[in-house]
Coordinates of C-alpha atoms and ligand atoms in Angstrom, one line a residue:
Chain A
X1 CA -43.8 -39.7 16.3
X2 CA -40.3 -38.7 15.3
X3 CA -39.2 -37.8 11.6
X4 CA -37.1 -40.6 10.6
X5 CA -33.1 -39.7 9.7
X6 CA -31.3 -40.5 6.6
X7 CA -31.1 -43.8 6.0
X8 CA -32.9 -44.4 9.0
X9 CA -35.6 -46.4 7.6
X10 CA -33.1 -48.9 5.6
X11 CA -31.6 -49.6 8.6
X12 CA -35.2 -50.3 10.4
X13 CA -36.2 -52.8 7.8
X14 CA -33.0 -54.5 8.1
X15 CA -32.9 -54.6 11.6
X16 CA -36.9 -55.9 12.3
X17 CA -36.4 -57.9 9.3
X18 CA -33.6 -60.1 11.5
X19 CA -34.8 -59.8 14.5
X20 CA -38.2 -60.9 13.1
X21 CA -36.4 -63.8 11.0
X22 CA -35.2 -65.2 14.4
X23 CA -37.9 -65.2 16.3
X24 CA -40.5 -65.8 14.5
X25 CA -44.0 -64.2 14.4
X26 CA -46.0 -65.5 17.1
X27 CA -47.5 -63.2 19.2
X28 CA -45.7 -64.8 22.4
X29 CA -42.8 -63.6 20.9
X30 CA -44.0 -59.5 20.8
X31 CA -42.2 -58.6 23.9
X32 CA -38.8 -60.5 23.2
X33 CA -38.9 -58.6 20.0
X34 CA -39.6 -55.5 20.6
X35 CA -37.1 -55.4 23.4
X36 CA -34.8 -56.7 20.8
X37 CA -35.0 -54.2 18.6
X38 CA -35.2 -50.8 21.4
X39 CA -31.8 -52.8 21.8
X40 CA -30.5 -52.6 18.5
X41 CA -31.7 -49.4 17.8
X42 CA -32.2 -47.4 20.5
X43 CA -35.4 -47.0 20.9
X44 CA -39.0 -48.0 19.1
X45 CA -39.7 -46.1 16.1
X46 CA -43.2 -46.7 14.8
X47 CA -41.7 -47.9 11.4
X48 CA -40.7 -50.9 13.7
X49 CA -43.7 -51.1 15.1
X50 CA -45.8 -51.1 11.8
X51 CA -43.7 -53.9 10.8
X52 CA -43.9 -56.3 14.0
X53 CA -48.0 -56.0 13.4
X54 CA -47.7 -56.7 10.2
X55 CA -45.7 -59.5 10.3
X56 CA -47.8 -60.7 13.4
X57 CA -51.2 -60.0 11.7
X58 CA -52.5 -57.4 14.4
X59 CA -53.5 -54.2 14.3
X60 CA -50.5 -52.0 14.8
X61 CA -52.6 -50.0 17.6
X62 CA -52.3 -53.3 19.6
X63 CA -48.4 -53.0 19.4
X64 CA -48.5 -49.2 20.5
X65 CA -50.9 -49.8 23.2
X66 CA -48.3 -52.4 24.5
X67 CA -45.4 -50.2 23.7
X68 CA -47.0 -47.3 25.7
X69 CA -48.2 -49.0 28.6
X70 CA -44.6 -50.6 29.5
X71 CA -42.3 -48.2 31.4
X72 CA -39.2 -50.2 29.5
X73 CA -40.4 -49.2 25.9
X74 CA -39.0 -45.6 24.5
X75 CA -41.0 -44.4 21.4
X76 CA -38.3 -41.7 21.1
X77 CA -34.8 -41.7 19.9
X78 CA -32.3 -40.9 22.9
X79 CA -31.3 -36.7 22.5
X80 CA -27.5 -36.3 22.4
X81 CA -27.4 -35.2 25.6
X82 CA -29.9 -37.3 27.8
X83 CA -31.4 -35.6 30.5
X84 CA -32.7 -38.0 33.3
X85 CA -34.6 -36.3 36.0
X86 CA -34.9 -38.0 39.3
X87 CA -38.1 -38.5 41.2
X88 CA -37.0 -41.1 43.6
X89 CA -38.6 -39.8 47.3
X90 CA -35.7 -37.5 48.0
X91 CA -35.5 -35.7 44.8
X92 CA -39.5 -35.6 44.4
X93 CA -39.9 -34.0 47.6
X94 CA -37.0 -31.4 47.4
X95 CA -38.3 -30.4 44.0
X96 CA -37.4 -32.8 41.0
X97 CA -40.6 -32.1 39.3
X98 CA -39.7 -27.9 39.5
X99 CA -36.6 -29.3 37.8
X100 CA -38.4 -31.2 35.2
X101 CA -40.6 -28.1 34.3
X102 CA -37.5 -25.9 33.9
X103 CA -36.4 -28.3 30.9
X104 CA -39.2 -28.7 29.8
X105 CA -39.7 -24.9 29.7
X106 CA -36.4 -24.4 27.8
X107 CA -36.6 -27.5 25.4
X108 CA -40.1 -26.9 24.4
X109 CA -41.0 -30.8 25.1
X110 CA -42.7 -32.9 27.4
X111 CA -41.4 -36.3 29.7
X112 CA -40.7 -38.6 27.3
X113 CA -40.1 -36.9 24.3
X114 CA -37.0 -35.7 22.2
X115 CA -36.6 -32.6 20.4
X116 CA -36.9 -32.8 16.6
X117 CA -33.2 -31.8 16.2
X118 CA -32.5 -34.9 18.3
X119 CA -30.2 -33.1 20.2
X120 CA -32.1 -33.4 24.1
X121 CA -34.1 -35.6 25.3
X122 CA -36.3 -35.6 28.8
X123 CA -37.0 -38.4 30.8
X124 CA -37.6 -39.4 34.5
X125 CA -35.7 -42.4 36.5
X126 CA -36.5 -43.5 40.0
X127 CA -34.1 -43.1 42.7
X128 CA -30.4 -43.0 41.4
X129 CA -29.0 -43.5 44.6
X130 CA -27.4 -40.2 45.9
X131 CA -30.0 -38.5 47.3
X132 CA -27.8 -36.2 50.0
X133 CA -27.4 -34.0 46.7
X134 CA -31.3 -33.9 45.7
X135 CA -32.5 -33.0 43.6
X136 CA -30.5 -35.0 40.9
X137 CA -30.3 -35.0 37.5
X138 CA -28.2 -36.6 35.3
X139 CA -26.5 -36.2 31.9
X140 CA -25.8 -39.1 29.9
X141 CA -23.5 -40.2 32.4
X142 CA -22.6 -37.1 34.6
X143 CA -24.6 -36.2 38.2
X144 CA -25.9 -33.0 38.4
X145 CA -27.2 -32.3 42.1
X146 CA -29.3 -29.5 43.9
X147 CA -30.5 -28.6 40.3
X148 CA -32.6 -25.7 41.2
X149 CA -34.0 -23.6 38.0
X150 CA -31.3 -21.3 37.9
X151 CA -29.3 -24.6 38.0
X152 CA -31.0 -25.7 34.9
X153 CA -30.4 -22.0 33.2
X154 CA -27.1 -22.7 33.9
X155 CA -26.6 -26.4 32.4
X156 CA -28.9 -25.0 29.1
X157 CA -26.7 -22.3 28.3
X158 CA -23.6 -25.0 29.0
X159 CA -24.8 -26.8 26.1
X160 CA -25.5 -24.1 24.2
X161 CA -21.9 -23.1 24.2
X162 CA -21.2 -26.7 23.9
X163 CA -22.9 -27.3 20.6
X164 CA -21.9 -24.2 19.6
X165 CA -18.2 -25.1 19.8
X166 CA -18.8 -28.1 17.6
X167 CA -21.1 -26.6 15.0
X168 CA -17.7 -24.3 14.4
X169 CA -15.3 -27.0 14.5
X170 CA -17.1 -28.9 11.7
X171 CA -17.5 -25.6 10.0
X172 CA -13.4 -24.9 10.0
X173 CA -12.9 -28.8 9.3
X174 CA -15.3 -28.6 5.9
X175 CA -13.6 -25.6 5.2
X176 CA -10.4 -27.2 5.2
X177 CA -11.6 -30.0 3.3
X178 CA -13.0 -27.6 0.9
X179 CA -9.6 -26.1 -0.1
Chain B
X1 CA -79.3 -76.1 23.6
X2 CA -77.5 -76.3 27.1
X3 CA -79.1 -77.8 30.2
X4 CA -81.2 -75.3 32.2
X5 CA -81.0 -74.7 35.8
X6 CA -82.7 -72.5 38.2
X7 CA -82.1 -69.6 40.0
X8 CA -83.0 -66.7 42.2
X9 CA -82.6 -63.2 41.6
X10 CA -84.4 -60.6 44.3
X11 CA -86.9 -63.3 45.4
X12 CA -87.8 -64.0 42.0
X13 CA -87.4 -67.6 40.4
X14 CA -85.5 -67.6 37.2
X15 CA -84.8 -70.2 34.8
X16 CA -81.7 -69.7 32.7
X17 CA -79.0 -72.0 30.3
X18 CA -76.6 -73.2 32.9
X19 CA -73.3 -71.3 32.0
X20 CA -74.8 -68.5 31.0
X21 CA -73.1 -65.0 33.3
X22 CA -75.4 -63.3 35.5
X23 CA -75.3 -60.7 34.1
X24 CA -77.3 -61.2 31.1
X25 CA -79.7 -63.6 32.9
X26 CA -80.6 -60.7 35.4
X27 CA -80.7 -58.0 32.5
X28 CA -82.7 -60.8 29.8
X29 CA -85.2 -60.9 32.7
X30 CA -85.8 -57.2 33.2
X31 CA -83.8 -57.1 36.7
X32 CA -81.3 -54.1 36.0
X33 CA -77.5 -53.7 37.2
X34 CA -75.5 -51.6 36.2
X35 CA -72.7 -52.0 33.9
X36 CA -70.5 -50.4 30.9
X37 CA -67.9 -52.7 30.0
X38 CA -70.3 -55.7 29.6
X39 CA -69.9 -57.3 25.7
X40 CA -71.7 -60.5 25.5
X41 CA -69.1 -61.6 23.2
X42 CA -65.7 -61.0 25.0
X43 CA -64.9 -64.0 26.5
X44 CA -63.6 -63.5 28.9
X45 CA -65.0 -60.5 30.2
X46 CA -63.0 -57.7 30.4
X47 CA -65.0 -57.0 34.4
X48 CA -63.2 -53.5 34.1
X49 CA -66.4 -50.8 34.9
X50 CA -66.7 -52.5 38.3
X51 CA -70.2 -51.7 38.5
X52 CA -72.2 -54.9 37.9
X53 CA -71.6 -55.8 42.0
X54 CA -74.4 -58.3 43.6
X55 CA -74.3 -60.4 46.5
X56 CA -74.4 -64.3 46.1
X57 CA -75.0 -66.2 48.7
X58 CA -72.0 -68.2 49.7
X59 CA -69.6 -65.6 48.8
X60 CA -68.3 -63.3 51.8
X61 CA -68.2 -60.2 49.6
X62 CA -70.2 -58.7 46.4
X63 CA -69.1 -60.3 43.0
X64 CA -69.4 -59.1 39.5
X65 CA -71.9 -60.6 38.0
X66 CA -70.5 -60.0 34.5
X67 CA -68.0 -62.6 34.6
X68 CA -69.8 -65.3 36.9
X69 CA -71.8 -68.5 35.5
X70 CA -75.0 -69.0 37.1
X71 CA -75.4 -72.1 38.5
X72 CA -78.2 -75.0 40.2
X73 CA -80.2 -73.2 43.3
X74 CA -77.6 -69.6 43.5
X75 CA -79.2 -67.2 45.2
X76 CA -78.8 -63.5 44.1
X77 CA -79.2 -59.9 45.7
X78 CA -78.3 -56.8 43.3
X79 CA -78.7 -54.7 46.3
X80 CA -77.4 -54.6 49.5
X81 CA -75.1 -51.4 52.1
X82 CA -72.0 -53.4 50.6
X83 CA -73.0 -53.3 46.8
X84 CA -74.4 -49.7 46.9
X85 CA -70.8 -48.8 48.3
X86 CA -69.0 -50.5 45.7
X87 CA -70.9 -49.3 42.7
X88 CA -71.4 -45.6 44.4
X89 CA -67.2 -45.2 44.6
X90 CA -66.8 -47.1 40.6
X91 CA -69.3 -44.5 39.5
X92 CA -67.5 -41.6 41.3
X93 CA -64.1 -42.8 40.0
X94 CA -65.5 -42.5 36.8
X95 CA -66.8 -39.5 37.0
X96 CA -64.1 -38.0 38.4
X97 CA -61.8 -38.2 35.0
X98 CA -65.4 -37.6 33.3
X99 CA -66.1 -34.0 31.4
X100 CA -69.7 -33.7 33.0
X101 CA -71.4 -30.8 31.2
X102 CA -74.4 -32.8 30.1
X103 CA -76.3 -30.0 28.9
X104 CA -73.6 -30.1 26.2
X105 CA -72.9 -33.4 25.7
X106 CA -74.3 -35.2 22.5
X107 CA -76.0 -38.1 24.3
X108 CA -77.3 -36.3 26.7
X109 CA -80.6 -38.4 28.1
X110 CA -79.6 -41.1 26.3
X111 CA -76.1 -41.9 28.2
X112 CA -75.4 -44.6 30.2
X113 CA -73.9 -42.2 33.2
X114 CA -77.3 -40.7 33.6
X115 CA -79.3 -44.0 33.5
X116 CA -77.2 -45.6 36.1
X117 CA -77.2 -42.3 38.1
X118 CA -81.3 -42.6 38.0
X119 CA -81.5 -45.9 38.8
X120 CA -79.0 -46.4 41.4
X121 CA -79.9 -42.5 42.7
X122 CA -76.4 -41.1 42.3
X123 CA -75.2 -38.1 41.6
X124 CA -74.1 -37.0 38.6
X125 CA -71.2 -34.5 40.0
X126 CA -68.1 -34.4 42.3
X127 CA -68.4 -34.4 45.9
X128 CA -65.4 -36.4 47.5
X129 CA -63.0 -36.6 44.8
X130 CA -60.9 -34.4 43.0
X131 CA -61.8 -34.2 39.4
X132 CA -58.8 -35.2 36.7
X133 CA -60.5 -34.5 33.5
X134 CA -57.8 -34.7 30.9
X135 CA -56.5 -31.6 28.5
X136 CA -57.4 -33.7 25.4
X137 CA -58.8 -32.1 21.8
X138 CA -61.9 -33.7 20.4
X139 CA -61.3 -35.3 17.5
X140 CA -64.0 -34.3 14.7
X141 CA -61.6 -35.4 11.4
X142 CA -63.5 -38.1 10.4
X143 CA -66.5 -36.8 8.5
X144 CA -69.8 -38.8 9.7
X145 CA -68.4 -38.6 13.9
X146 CA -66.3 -37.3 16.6
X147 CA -64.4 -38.7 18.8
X148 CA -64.5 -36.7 22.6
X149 CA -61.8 -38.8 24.5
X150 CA -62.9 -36.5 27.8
X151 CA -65.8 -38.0 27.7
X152 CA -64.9 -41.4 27.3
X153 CA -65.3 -44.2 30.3
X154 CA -62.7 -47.0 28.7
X155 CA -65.6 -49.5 28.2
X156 CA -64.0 -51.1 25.4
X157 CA -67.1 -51.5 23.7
X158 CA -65.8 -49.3 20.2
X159 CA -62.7 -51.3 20.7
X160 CA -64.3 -54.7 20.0
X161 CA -66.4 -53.4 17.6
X162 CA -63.5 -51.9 15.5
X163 CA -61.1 -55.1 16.2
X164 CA -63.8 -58.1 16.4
X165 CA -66.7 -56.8 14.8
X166 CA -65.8 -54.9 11.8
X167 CA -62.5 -56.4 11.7
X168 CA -60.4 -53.0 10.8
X169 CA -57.7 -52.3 13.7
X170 CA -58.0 -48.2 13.6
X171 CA -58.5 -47.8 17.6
X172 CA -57.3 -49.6 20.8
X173 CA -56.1 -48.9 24.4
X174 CA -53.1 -46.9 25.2
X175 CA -50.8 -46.1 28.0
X176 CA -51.7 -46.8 31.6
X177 CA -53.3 -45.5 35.1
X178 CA -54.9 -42.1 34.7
X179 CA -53.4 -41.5 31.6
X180 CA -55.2 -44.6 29.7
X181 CA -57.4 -43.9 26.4
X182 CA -58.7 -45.0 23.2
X183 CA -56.7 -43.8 20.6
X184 CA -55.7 -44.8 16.9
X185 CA -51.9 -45.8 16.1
X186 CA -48.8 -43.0 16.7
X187 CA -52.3 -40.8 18.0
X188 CA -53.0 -39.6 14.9
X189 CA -56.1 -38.8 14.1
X190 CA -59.5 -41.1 12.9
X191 CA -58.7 -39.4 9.3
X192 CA -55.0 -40.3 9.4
X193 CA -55.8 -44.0 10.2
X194 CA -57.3 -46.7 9.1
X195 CA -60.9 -46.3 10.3
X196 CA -63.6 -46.6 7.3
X197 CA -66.1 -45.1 9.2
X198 CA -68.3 -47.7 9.3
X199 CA -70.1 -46.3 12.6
X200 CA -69.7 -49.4 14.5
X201 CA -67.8 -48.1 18.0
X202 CA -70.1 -44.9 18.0
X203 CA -73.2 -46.9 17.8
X204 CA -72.1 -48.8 20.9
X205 CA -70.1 -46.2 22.9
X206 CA -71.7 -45.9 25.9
X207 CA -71.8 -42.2 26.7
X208 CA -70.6 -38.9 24.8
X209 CA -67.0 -39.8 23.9
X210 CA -68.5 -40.9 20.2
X211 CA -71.2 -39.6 18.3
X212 CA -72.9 -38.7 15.3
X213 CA -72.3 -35.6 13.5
X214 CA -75.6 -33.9 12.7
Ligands
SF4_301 S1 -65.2 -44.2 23.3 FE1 -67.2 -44.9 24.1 S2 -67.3 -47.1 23.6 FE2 -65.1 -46.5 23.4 S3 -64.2 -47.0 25.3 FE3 -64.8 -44.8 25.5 S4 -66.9 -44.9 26.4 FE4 -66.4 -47.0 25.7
FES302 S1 -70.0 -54.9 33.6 FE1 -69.1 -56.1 35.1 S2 -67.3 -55.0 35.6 FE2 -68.1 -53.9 33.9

């Protein structure tokens, strides 16, 4: 699982701690509050989870194997740029899962999972509804179609440049500050 | 002590507490059907293995006889073309996600697999479907076991021992389809949980997944 950010795990507690405070700890209530809190923050971190069991008075690998056998729970925190790969019919057919490989080639991770510098993360979505431009992939909210693997070489390096532009801005804007 | 009835099993007349699952009255009387997931305890049974089939009259198809209650005058087969089908394509299933190197396996001729192969005359390797056996490590952190989730036939047998039994929470059930397994919370590993080694799950486990070290 995912090393926590600054001040990540404050907000956690808070967060569970309210969410648990309203619902209550019946185990009825695991789903409703574990869709709660992905809602509030994103996603399931296994501080969260750890905390639901304990509150509930279950082994926290009951929560986990709930968590991972639902398709609507993320145990990852969404990347900064969110890379959904199609695999509706269309896209499958026409090579969505080549286009899965290539990212996960280039970000070193596998579906499902986010890089440790939080910046990407890879996941697949059924049909997205434009399938005349298979295969799709799309990026936070922007369509990418035919992605073939140069295709992907191409959005990578995009992003590259992308976060490169911002590291620098930062850089000149502490600078600044620093004068 | 619970009424008694009467039943029969292959032509034979067995008495047994009315209630009681088939399973166990066939097994308690020496009549063998094969099973994996059976826990006397789980209520209800989990009827996952799909391998304890038998015919009762009355019923169009084969039932598990895991999960039914014997009752007054049934009338049981464990064998029959329809049974023999079932439990041949269960046992194949499982095999076919199943690491099958016996020779190397730690419970070798004294696993499950192989008894039910002997009995039921199966074979112990692939012939009609593709075999899936996962990329998974073994997991030898804890110091007294290991933990071979390749070779591991989701019973659920360590599972209850672990949650039920010894009352600890280390292991369960994750994800889904082909990709289900035992595993500990986050999949860390046995040492990084909150197993006490008390040997429980590997002194049930079915087959090679958990064993001794030597
Ligand atoms: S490890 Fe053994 S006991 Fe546990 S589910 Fe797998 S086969 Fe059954
Ligand atoms: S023992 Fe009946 S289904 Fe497994």
């Amino acid at each position: 699982m995912q090393q926590l950010l600054e001040g990540e795990k404050e907000l956690i507690i808070e967060k569970v701690g309210e969410i648990l405070g309203k619902h209550g700890s019946d185990r009825e209530n695991l789903i409703p509050i574990l869709q709660e809190v992905q809602d509030s923050l994103g996603y399931l971190p296994g501080l969260s989870m750890e905390i639901i069991a304990e509150a509930m008075d279950i082994p926290s690998v009951d929560v986990f194997g709930l968590t991972t056998f639902y398709n609507q729970f993320r145990l990852n925190p969404p990347g900064k740029h969110q890379i959904k790969i199609c695999m509706g019919t269309a896209c499958y057919m026409v090579g969505g899962r080549i286009a899965l490989e290539s990212f996960e080639r280039h970000l070193k991770i596998g579906e499902g999972e986010t890089t440790s510098d939080r910046k990407y993360s890879l996941e697949t979505v059924a049909c997205v509804g434009c399938c005349a431009i298979a295969p799709v992939v799309v990026v936070n909210e922007d369509i990418e179609g035919k992605v073939t693997p140069t295709r992907v070489d191409g959005l990578m390096l995009a992003f590259e440049a992308d976060e490169q532009e911002e590291e620098q801005k930062e850089a000149e804007e502490n600078e600044e500050k620093g004068d | 002590m619970s009424k008694k009835i009467t039943l029969t099993i292959d032509g034979r007349e067995i008495t047994a507490p009315e209630g009681e699952k088939l399973l166990w009255v066939a097994l308690d009387n020496d009549i063998y059907i094969p099973n994996l997931c059976a826990v006397k305890e789980i209520d209800p049974p989990q009827a996952s293995c799909r391998l304890c089939f038998v015919e009762v009259e009355g019923y169009r198809e084969p039932v598990t006889a895991c999960n039914l209650a014997v009752t007054e005058g049934m009338v049981v087969k464990t064998r029959s073309p329809a049974v023999d089908r079932l439990v041949k394509t269960a046992f194949e299933l499982l095999l076919s996600d199943h690491r099958l190197k016996c020779s190397e396996c730690p419970k070798n001729r004294s696993c499950e697999l192989q008894k039910i192969a002997k009995e039921r005359r199966l074979k112990l390797r692939l012939t009609r479907f593709r075999p899936l056996v996962k990329d998974l490590p073994i997991d030898d952190s804890p110091d007294t076991f290991a933990f071979d989730p390749t070779r591991c036939v989701l019973c659920g047998r360590c599972v209850w021992e672990d949650h039920e039994v010894a009352g600890v929470g280390a292991i369960g059930f994750s994800r889904r389809g082909i990709d289900r397994r035992v595993t500990t919370f986050g999949d860390t590993s046995l040492a990084d949980s909150p197993c006490i080694e008390c040997g429980f799950c590997v002194e049930v486990c079915p087959v090679g997944a958990l064993s001794f070290k030597e």
